[in-house]
PDB file of C-alpha atoms and ligand atoms in Angstrom:
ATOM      1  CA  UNK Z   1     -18.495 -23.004  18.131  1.00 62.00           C
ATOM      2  CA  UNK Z   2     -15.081 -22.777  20.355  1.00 61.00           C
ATOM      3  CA  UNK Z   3     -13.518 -19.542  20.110  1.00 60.00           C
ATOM      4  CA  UNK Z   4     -10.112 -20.877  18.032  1.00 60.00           C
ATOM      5  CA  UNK Z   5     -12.487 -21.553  15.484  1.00 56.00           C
ATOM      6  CA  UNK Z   6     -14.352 -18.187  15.440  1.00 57.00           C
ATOM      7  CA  UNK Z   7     -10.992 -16.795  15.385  1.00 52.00           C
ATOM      8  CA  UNK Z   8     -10.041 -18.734  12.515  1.00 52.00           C
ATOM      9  CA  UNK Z   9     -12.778 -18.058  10.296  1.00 53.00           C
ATOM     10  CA  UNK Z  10     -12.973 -14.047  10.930  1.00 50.00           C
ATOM     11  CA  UNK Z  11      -9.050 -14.001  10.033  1.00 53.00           C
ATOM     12  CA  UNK Z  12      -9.544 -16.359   7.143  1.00 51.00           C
ATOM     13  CA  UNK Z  13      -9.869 -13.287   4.934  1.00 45.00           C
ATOM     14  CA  UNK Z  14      -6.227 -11.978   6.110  1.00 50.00           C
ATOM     15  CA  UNK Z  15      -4.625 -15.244   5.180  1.00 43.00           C
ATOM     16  CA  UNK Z  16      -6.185 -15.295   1.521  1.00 42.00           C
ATOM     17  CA  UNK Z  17      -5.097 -11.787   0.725  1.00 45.00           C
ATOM     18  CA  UNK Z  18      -8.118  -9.064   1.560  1.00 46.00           C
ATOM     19  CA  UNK Z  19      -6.970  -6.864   3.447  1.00 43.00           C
ATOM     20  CA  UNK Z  20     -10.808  -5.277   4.960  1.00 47.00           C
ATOM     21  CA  UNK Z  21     -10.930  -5.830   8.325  1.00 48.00           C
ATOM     22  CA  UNK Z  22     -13.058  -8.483  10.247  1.00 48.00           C
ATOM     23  CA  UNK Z  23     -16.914  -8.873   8.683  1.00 47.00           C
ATOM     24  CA  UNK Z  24     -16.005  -7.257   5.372  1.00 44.00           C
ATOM     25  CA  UNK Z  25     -18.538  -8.382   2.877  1.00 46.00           C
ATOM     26  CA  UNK Z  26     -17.492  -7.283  -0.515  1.00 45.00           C
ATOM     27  CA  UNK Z  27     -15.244 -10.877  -0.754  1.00 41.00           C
ATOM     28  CA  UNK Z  28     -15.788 -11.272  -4.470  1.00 41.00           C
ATOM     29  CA  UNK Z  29     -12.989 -14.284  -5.091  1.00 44.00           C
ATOM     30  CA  UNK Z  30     -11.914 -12.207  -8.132  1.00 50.00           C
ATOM     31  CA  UNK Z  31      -8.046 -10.571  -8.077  1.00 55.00           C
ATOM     32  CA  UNK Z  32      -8.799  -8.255  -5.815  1.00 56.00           C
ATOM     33  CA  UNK Z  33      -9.678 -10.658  -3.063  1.00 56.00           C
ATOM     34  CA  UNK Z  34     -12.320  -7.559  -1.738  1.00 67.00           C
ATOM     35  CA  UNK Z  35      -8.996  -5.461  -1.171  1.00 77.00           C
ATOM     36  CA  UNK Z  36      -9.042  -1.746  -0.855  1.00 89.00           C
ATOM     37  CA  UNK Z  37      -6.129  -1.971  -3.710  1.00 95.00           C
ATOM     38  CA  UNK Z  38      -8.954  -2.927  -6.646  1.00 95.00           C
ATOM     39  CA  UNK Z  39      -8.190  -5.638  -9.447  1.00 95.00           C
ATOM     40  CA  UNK Z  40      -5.008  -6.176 -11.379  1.00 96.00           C
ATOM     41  CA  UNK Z  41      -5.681  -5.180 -14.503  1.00 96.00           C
ATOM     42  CA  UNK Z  42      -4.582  -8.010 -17.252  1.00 96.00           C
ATOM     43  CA  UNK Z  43      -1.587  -6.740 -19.247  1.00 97.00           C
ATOM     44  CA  UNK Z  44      -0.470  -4.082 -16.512  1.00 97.00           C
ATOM     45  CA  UNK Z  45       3.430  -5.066 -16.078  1.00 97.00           C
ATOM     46  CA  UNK Z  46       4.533  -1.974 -17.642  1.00 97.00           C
ATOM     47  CA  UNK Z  47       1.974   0.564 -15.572  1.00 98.00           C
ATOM     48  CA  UNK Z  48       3.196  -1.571 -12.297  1.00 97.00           C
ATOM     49  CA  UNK Z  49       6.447  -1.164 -13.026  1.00 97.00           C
ATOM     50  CA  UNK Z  50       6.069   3.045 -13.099  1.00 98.00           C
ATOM     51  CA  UNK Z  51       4.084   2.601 -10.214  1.00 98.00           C
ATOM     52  CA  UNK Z  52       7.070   0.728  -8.433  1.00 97.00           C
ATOM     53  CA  UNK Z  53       9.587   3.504 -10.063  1.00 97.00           C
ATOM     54  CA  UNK Z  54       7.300   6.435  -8.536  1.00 98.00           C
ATOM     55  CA  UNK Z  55       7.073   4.578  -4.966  1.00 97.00           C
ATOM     56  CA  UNK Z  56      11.118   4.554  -5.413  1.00 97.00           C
ATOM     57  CA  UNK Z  57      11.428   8.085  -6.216  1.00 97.00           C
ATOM     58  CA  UNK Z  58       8.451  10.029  -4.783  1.00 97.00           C
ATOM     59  CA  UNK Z  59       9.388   8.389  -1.316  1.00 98.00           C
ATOM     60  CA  UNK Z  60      12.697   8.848  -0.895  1.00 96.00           C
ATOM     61  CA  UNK Z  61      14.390   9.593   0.985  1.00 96.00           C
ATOM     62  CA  UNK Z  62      12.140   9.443   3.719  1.00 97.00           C
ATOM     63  CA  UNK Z  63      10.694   5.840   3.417  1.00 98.00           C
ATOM     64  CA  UNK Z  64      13.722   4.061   1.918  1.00 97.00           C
ATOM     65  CA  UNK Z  65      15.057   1.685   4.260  1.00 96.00           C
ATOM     66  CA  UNK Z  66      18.707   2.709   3.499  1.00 95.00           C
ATOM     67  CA  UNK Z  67      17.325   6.199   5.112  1.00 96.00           C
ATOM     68  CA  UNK Z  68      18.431   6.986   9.078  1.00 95.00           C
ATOM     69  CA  UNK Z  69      17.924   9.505  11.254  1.00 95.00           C
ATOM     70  CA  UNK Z  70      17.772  13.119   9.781  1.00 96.00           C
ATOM     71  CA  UNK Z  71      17.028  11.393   6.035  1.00 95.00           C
ATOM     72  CA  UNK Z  72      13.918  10.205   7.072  1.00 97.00           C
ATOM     73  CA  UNK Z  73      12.565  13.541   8.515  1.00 95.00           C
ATOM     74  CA  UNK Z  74      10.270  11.613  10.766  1.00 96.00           C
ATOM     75  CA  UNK Z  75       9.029   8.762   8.577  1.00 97.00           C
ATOM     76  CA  UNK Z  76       7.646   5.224  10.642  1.00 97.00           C
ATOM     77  CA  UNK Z  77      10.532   3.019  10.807  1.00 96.00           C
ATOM     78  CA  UNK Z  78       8.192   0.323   9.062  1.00 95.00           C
ATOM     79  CA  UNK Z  79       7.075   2.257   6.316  1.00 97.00           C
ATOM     80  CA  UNK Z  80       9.844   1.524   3.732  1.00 97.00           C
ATOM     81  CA  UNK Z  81       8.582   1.514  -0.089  1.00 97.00           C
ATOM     82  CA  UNK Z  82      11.645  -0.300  -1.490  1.00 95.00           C
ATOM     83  CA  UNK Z  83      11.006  -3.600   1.524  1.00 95.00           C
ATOM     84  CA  UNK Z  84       8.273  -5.747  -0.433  1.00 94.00           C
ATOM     85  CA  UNK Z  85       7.428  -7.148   3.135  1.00 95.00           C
ATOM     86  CA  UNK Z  86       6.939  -3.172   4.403  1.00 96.00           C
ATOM     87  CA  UNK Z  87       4.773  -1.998   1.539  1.00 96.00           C
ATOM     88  CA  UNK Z  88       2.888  -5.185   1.440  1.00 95.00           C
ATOM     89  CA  UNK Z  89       1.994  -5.179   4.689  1.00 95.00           C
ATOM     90  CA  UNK Z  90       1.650  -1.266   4.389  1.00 96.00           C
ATOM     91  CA  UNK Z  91      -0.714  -1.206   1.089  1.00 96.00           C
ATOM     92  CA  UNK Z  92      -3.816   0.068   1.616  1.00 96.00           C
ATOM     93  CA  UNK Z  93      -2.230   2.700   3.454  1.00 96.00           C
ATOM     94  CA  UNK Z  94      -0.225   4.077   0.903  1.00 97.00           C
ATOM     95  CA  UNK Z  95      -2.950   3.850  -1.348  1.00 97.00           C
ATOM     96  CA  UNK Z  96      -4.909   5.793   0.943  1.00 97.00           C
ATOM     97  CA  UNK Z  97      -2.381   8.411   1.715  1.00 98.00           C
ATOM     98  CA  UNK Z  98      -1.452   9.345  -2.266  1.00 98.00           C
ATOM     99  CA  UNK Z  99      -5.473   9.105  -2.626  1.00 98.00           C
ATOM    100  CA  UNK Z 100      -5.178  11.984  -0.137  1.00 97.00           C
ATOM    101  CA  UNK Z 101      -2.285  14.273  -0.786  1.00 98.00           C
ATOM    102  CA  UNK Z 102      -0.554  16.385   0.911  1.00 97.00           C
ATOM    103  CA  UNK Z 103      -0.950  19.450  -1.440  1.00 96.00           C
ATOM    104  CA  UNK Z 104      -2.267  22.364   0.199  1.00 94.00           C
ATOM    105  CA  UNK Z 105      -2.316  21.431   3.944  1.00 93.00           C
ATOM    106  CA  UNK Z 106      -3.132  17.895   3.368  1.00 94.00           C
ATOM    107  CA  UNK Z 107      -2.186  15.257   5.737  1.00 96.00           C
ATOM    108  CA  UNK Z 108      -1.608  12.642   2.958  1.00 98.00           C
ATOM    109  CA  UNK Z 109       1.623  11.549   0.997  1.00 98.00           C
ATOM    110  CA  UNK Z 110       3.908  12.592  -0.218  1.00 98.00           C
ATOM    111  CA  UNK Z 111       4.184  15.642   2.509  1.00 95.00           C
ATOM    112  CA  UNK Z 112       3.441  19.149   0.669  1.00 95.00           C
ATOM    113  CA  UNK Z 113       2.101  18.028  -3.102  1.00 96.00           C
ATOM    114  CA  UNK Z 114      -0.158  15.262  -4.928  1.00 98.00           C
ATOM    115  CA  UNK Z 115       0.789  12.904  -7.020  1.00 98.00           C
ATOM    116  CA  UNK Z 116      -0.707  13.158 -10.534  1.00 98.00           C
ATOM    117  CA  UNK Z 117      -3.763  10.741 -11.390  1.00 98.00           C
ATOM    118  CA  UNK Z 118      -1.725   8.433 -13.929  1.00 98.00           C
ATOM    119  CA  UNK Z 119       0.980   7.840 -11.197  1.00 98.00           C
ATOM    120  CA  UNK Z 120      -1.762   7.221  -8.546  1.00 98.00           C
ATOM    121  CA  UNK Z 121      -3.366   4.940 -10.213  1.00 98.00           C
ATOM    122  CA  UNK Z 122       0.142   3.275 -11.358  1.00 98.00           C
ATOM    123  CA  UNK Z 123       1.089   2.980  -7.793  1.00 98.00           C
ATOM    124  CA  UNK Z 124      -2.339   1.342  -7.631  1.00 98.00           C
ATOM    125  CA  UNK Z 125      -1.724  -1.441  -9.860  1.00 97.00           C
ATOM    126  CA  UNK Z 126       1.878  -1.782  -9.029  1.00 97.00           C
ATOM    127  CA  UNK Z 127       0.085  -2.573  -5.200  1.00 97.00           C
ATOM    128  CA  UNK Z 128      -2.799  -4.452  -6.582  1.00 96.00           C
ATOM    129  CA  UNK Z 129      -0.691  -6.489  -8.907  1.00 95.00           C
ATOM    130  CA  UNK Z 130       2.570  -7.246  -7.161  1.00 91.00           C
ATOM    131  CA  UNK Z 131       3.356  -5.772  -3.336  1.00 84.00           C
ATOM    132  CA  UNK Z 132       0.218  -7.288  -1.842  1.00 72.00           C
ATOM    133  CA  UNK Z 133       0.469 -10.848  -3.473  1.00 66.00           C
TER     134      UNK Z 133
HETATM  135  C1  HEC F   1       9.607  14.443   2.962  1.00 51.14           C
HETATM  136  C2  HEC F   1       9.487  13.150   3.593  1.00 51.14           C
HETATM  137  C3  HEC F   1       8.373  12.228   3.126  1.00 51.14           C
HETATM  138  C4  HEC F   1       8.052  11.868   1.859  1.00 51.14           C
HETATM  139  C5  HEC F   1       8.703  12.312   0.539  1.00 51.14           C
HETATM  140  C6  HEC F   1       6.981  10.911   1.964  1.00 51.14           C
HETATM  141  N1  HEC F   1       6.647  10.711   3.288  1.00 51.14           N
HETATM  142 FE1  HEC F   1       5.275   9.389   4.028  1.00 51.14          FE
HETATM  143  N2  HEC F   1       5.646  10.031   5.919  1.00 51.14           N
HETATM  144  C7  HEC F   1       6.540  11.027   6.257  1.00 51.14           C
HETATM  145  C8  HEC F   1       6.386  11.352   7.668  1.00 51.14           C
HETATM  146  C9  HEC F   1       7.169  12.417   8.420  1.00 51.14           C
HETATM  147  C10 HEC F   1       5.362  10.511   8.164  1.00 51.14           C
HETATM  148  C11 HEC F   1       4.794  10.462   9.602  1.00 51.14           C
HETATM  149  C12 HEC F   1       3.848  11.599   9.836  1.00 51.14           C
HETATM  150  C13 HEC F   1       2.557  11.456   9.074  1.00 51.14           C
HETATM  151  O1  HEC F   1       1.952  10.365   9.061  1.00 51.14           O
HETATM  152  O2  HEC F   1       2.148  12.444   8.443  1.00 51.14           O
HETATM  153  C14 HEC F   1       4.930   9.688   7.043  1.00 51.14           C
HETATM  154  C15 HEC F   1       3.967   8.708   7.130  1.00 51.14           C
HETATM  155  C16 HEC F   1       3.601   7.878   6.082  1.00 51.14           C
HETATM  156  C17 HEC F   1       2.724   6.748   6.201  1.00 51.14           C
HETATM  157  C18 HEC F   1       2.077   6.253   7.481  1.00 51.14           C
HETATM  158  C19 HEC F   1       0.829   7.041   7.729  1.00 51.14           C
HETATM  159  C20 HEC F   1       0.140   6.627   9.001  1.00 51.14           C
HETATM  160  O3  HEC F   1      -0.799   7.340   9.384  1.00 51.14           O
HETATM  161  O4  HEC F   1       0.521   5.620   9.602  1.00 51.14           O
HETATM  162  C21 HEC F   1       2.602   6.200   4.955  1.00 51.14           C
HETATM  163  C22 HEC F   1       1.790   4.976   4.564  1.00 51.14           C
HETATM  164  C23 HEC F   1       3.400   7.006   4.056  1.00 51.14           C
HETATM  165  N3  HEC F   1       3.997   8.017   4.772  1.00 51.14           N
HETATM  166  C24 HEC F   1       3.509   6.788   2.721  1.00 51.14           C
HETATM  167  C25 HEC F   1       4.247   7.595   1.844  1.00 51.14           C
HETATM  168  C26 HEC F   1       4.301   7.391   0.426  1.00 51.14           C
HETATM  169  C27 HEC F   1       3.602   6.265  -0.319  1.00 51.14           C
HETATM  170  C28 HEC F   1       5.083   8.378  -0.095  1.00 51.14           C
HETATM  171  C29 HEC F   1       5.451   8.612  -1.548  1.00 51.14           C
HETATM  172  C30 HEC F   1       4.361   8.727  -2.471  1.00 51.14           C
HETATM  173  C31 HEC F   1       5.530   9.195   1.010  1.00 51.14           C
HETATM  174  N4  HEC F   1       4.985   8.701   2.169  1.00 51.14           N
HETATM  175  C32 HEC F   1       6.378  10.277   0.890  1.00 51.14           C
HETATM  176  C33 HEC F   1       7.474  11.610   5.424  1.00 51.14           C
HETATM  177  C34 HEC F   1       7.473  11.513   4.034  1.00 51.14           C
END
Protein backbone atom coordinates (compact mmCIF):
# COMPACT_ATOMS: atom_id res chain seq x y z
CA UNK A 1 0.00 0.00 0.00
CA UNK A 2 1.94 3.51 -0.75
CA UNK A 3 2.51 5.41 2.26
CA UNK A 4 -0.10 8.55 1.28
CA UNK A 5 -2.56 6.01 1.60
CA UNK A 6 -1.50 4.52 4.99
CA UNK A 7 -1.40 8.01 6.02
CA UNK A 8 -4.77 8.62 4.93
CA UNK A 9 -6.49 5.88 6.47
CA UNK A 10 -4.73 6.15 10.12
CA UNK A 11 -5.86 10.01 10.06
CA UNK A 12 -9.26 9.14 8.71
CA UNK A 13 -10.47 9.05 12.31
CA UNK A 14 -9.24 12.87 12.88
CA UNK A 15 -11.18 14.06 9.89
CA UNK A 16 -14.57 12.34 11.05
CA UNK A 17 -14.41 13.77 14.52
CA UNK A 18 -12.61 11.11 17.15
CA UNK A 19 -10.26 12.57 18.59
CA UNK A 20 -8.08 9.00 20.01
CA UNK A 21 -5.02 8.97 18.51
CA UNK A 22 -3.78 6.65 15.62
CA UNK A 23 -5.10 2.71 16.07
CA UNK A 24 -7.87 3.64 18.49
CA UNK A 25 -10.39 0.89 18.38
CA UNK A 26 -13.40 1.90 20.32
CA UNK A 27 -14.82 3.73 16.76
CA UNK A 28 -18.44 2.99 17.52
CA UNK A 29 -20.10 5.41 14.57
CA UNK A 30 -22.49 6.57 17.34
CA UNK A 31 -22.26 10.59 18.52
CA UNK A 32 -19.38 10.20 20.14
CA UNK A 33 -17.37 9.18 17.13
CA UNK A 34 -15.02 6.96 19.93
CA UNK A 35 -14.13 10.51 21.46
CA UNK A 36 -12.76 10.89 24.91
CA UNK A 37 -15.77 13.63 25.26
CA UNK A 38 -18.64 10.59 25.47
CA UNK A 39 -22.14 10.93 23.63
CA UNK A 40 -24.38 13.95 23.39
CA UNK A 41 -27.03 13.25 25.31
CA UNK A 42 -30.54 13.91 23.32
CA UNK A 43 -32.31 16.94 24.84
CA UNK A 44 -29.02 18.46 26.46
CA UNK A 45 -29.17 22.24 25.04
CA UNK A 46 -29.86 23.61 28.34
CA UNK A 47 -26.97 21.44 30.39
CA UNK A 48 -24.54 22.56 27.29
CA UNK A 49 -25.36 25.80 27.59
CA UNK A 50 -24.20 25.88 31.65
CA UNK A 51 -21.42 23.99 30.57
CA UNK A 52 -20.48 26.83 27.99
CA UNK A 53 -21.43 29.56 30.88
CA UNK A 54 -18.96 27.68 33.43
CA UNK A 55 -16.06 27.40 30.64
CA UNK A 56 -16.80 31.40 30.38
CA UNK A 57 -16.58 32.06 33.95
CA UNK A 58 -14.43 29.38 35.65
CA UNK A 59 -11.66 30.28 32.99
CA UNK A 60 -11.37 33.63 33.00
CA UNK A 61 -9.48 35.48 33.01
CA UNK A 62 -6.75 33.35 32.27
CA UNK A 63 -7.96 31.50 29.06
CA UNK A 64 -10.12 34.25 27.53
CA UNK A 65 -8.66 35.42 24.46
CA UNK A 66 -9.37 39.12 25.32
CA UNK A 67 -6.73 38.20 28.30
CA UNK A 68 -2.79 39.56 27.79
CA UNK A 69 0.04 39.43 29.60
CA UNK A 70 -0.32 39.61 33.48
CA UNK A 71 -4.34 38.51 33.00
CA UNK A 72 -3.46 35.34 31.86
CA UNK A 73 -1.03 34.43 34.73
CA UNK A 74 0.74 32.03 32.45
CA UNK A 75 -2.07 30.39 30.49
CA UNK A 76 -1.01 28.72 26.65
CA UNK A 77 -1.69 31.36 24.24
CA UNK A 78 -3.96 28.66 22.40
CA UNK A 79 -5.95 27.64 25.14
CA UNK A 80 -8.83 30.20 24.94
CA UNK A 81 -12.39 28.78 26.16
CA UNK A 82 -14.47 31.56 24.56
CA UNK A 83 -12.49 30.70 20.60
CA UNK A 84 -14.77 27.66 19.38
CA UNK A 85 -11.70 26.82 17.08
CA UNK A 86 -9.32 26.83 20.54
CA UNK A 87 -11.56 24.68 22.70
CA UNK A 88 -12.43 22.46 19.86
CA UNK A 89 -9.25 21.71 19.00
CA UNK A 90 -8.40 21.79 22.85
CA UNK A 91 -11.36 19.30 24.09
CA UNK A 92 -10.26 16.38 25.43
CA UNK A 93 -7.87 18.33 27.25
CA UNK A 94 -10.06 20.36 29.13
CA UNK A 95 -12.08 17.53 29.82
CA UNK A 96 -9.19 15.90 31.18
CA UNK A 97 -7.89 18.73 33.21
CA UNK A 98 -11.50 19.58 35.18
CA UNK A 99 -11.61 15.54 35.43
CA UNK A 100 -8.43 16.26 37.41
CA UNK A 101 -8.61 19.35 39.52
CA UNK A 102 -6.51 21.38 40.87
CA UNK A 103 -7.85 21.22 44.51
CA UNK A 104 -5.36 20.30 46.93
CA UNK A 105 -2.04 20.31 44.95
CA UNK A 106 -3.54 19.09 41.83
CA UNK A 107 -2.10 19.84 38.54
CA UNK A 108 -5.55 20.01 36.81
CA UNK A 109 -7.97 23.01 36.04
CA UNK A 110 -9.00 25.34 37.18
CA UNK A 111 -5.55 26.07 39.26
CA UNK A 112 -6.25 25.64 43.21
CA UNK A 113 -10.07 24.02 43.36
CA UNK A 114 -12.44 21.39 41.47
CA UNK A 115 -15.19 21.98 39.75
CA UNK A 116 -18.36 20.37 41.15
CA UNK A 117 -19.64 17.04 39.38
CA UNK A 118 -22.88 18.70 37.74
CA UNK A 119 -20.64 21.44 36.13
CA UNK A 120 -18.08 18.76 35.02
CA UNK A 121 -20.21 16.85 33.48
CA UNK A 122 -22.03 20.10 31.91
CA UNK A 123 -18.78 21.16 30.50
CA UNK A 124 -18.84 17.59 29.21
CA UNK A 125 -21.81 17.79 27.15
CA UNK A 126 -21.38 21.37 26.25
CA UNK A 127 -17.82 19.67 24.55
CA UNK A 128 -19.46 16.54 23.43
CA UNK A 129 -22.42 18.31 21.97
CA UNK A 130 -21.21 21.54 20.44
CA UNK A 131 -17.19 22.65 20.66
CA UNK A 132 -15.97 19.43 19.07
CA UNK A 133 -18.56 19.22 16.13
C1 LIG B 1 -5.86 31.35 37.49
C2 LIG B 1 -5.61 31.11 36.08
C3 LIG B 1 -6.24 29.88 35.44
C4 LIG B 1 -7.53 29.47 35.50
C5 LIG B 1 -8.71 30.11 36.25
C6 LIG B 1 -7.63 28.31 34.66
N1 LIG B 1 -6.39 28.01 34.11
FE1 LIG B 1 -5.96 26.54 32.76
N2 LIG B 1 -4.00 27.06 32.79
C7 LIG B 1 -3.46 28.07 33.56
C8 LIG B 1 -2.01 28.01 33.47
C9 LIG B 1 -1.04 28.94 34.19
C10 LIG B 1 -1.70 26.93 32.62
C11 LIG B 1 -0.30 26.42 32.20
C12 LIG B 1 0.32 25.61 33.30
C13 LIG B 1 -0.35 24.28 33.51
O1 LIG B 1 -0.63 23.56 32.53
O2 LIG B 1 -0.64 23.96 34.67
C14 LIG B 1 -2.97 26.36 32.20
C15 LIG B 1 -3.10 25.30 31.33
C16 LIG B 1 -4.31 24.80 30.88
C17 LIG B 1 -4.45 23.81 29.85
C18 LIG B 1 -3.33 23.17 29.07
C19 LIG B 1 -2.77 22.03 29.86
C20 LIG B 1 -1.62 21.35 29.16
O3 LIG B 1 -0.99 20.51 29.81
O4 LIG B 1 -1.37 21.65 27.99
C21 LIG B 1 -5.79 23.57 29.70
C22 LIG B 1 -6.46 22.62 28.73
C23 LIG B 1 -6.48 24.42 30.66
N3 LIG B 1 -5.55 25.15 31.36
C24 LIG B 1 -7.83 24.44 30.83
C25 LIG B 1 -8.49 25.22 31.79
C26 LIG B 1 -9.90 25.19 32.00
C27 LIG B 1 -10.89 24.34 31.21
C28 LIG B 1 -10.18 26.05 33.02
C29 LIG B 1 -11.53 26.38 33.64
C30 LIG B 1 -12.30 25.27 34.12
C31 LIG B 1 -8.92 26.64 33.44
N4 LIG B 1 -7.92 26.09 32.68
C32 LIG B 1 -8.79 27.59 34.42
C33 LIG B 1 -4.16 29.02 34.27
C34 LIG B 1 -5.51 28.95 34.58
Amino acid sequence: MPVRTMLLLCFAPFVIGALQGCGGDDGGGDTSGGSPLGECPPDSAAQADTGYQALQTQCAPCHLSSSEGASRIGAPEDVNVDDAASVRAEAAEILAEIRIGGANGGDGMPIGSKLSDDTIEAIRVYLACDAAQ
